[in-house]
């Protein structure tokens, strides 16, 4: 060391840069942006459309079965 200075050390409980804290490893962090909201909206719309197709298709098949 120059002029009697020692290298800087981090305090014992100080997190190091880039280190993951325990709460970050467990809790998902979702920023509220359009890039996050739009896939969730599309996923919900897709689920609703699939339910509509399944229920409508079943009703159609029951209707056709009563005609036969």
Coordinates of C-alpha atoms in Angstrom, one line a residue:
X1 CA 0.0 0.0 0.0
X2 CA 1.1 3.4 -0.8
X3 CA 1.5 5.9 2.1
X4 CA 0.3 3.4 4.6
X5 CA -3.3 3.2 3.2
X6 CA -4.9 -0.2 3.1
X7 CA -7.3 -1.4 0.4
X8 CA -11.0 -0.6 1.0
X9 CA -13.0 -3.5 2.4
X10 CA -16.7 -3.9 2.7
X11 CA -18.3 -4.1 6.1
X12 CA -19.3 -7.6 7.2
X13 CA -23.1 -7.4 6.4
X14 CA -22.8 -5.2 3.4
X15 CA -24.0 -6.9 0.1
X16 CA -21.5 -7.0 -2.7
X17 CA -22.4 -5.5 -6.1
X18 CA -24.4 -8.0 -8.2
X19 CA -25.2 -10.2 -5.2
X20 CA -28.8 -11.4 -5.0
X21 CA -30.5 -10.7 -1.7
X22 CA -32.8 -13.5 -0.3
X23 CA -36.1 -11.5 -0.9
X24 CA -35.1 -11.0 -4.6
X25 CA -34.6 -14.7 -5.1
X26 CA -38.1 -15.5 -3.9
X27 CA -40.4 -12.5 -4.9
X28 CA -40.9 -11.9 -8.6
X29 CA -40.3 -8.3 -9.6
X30 CA -42.6 -7.3 -12.4
X31 CA -42.3 -3.7 -13.6
X32 CA -45.6 -2.2 -14.6
X33 CA -44.9 -1.4 -18.2
X34 CA -46.7 -2.0 -21.5
X35 CA -44.3 -4.8 -22.4
X36 CA -45.4 -6.7 -19.2
X37 CA -49.1 -5.8 -19.3
X38 CA -49.7 -6.7 -23.0
X39 CA -48.7 -10.4 -22.8
X40 CA -50.8 -10.8 -19.7
X41 CA -53.8 -9.2 -21.5
X42 CA -53.3 -11.4 -24.6
X43 CA -53.0 -14.5 -22.4
X44 CA -56.3 -13.6 -20.7
X45 CA -58.0 -12.9 -24.0
X46 CA -56.7 -16.2 -25.4
X47 CA -58.0 -18.1 -22.4
X48 CA -61.5 -16.5 -22.7
X49 CA -61.5 -17.2 -26.5
X50 CA -60.6 -20.9 -25.9
X51 CA -63.4 -21.2 -23.3
X52 CA -65.9 -19.6 -25.7
X53 CA -64.9 -22.0 -28.5
X54 CA -65.1 -25.0 -26.2
X55 CA -68.4 -24.1 -24.7
X56 CA -69.9 -23.0 -28.1
X57 CA -68.6 -26.1 -29.8
X58 CA -70.1 -28.3 -27.1
X59 CA -73.5 -26.5 -27.4
X60 CA -73.4 -26.9 -31.2
X61 CA -72.7 -30.6 -30.9
X62 CA -75.5 -31.1 -28.5
X63 CA -77.8 -29.1 -30.8
X64 CA -76.8 -31.3 -33.8
X65 CA -77.2 -34.5 -31.7
X66 CA -80.8 -33.5 -30.9
X67 CA -81.6 -33.2 -34.7
X68 CA -80.4 -36.6 -35.5

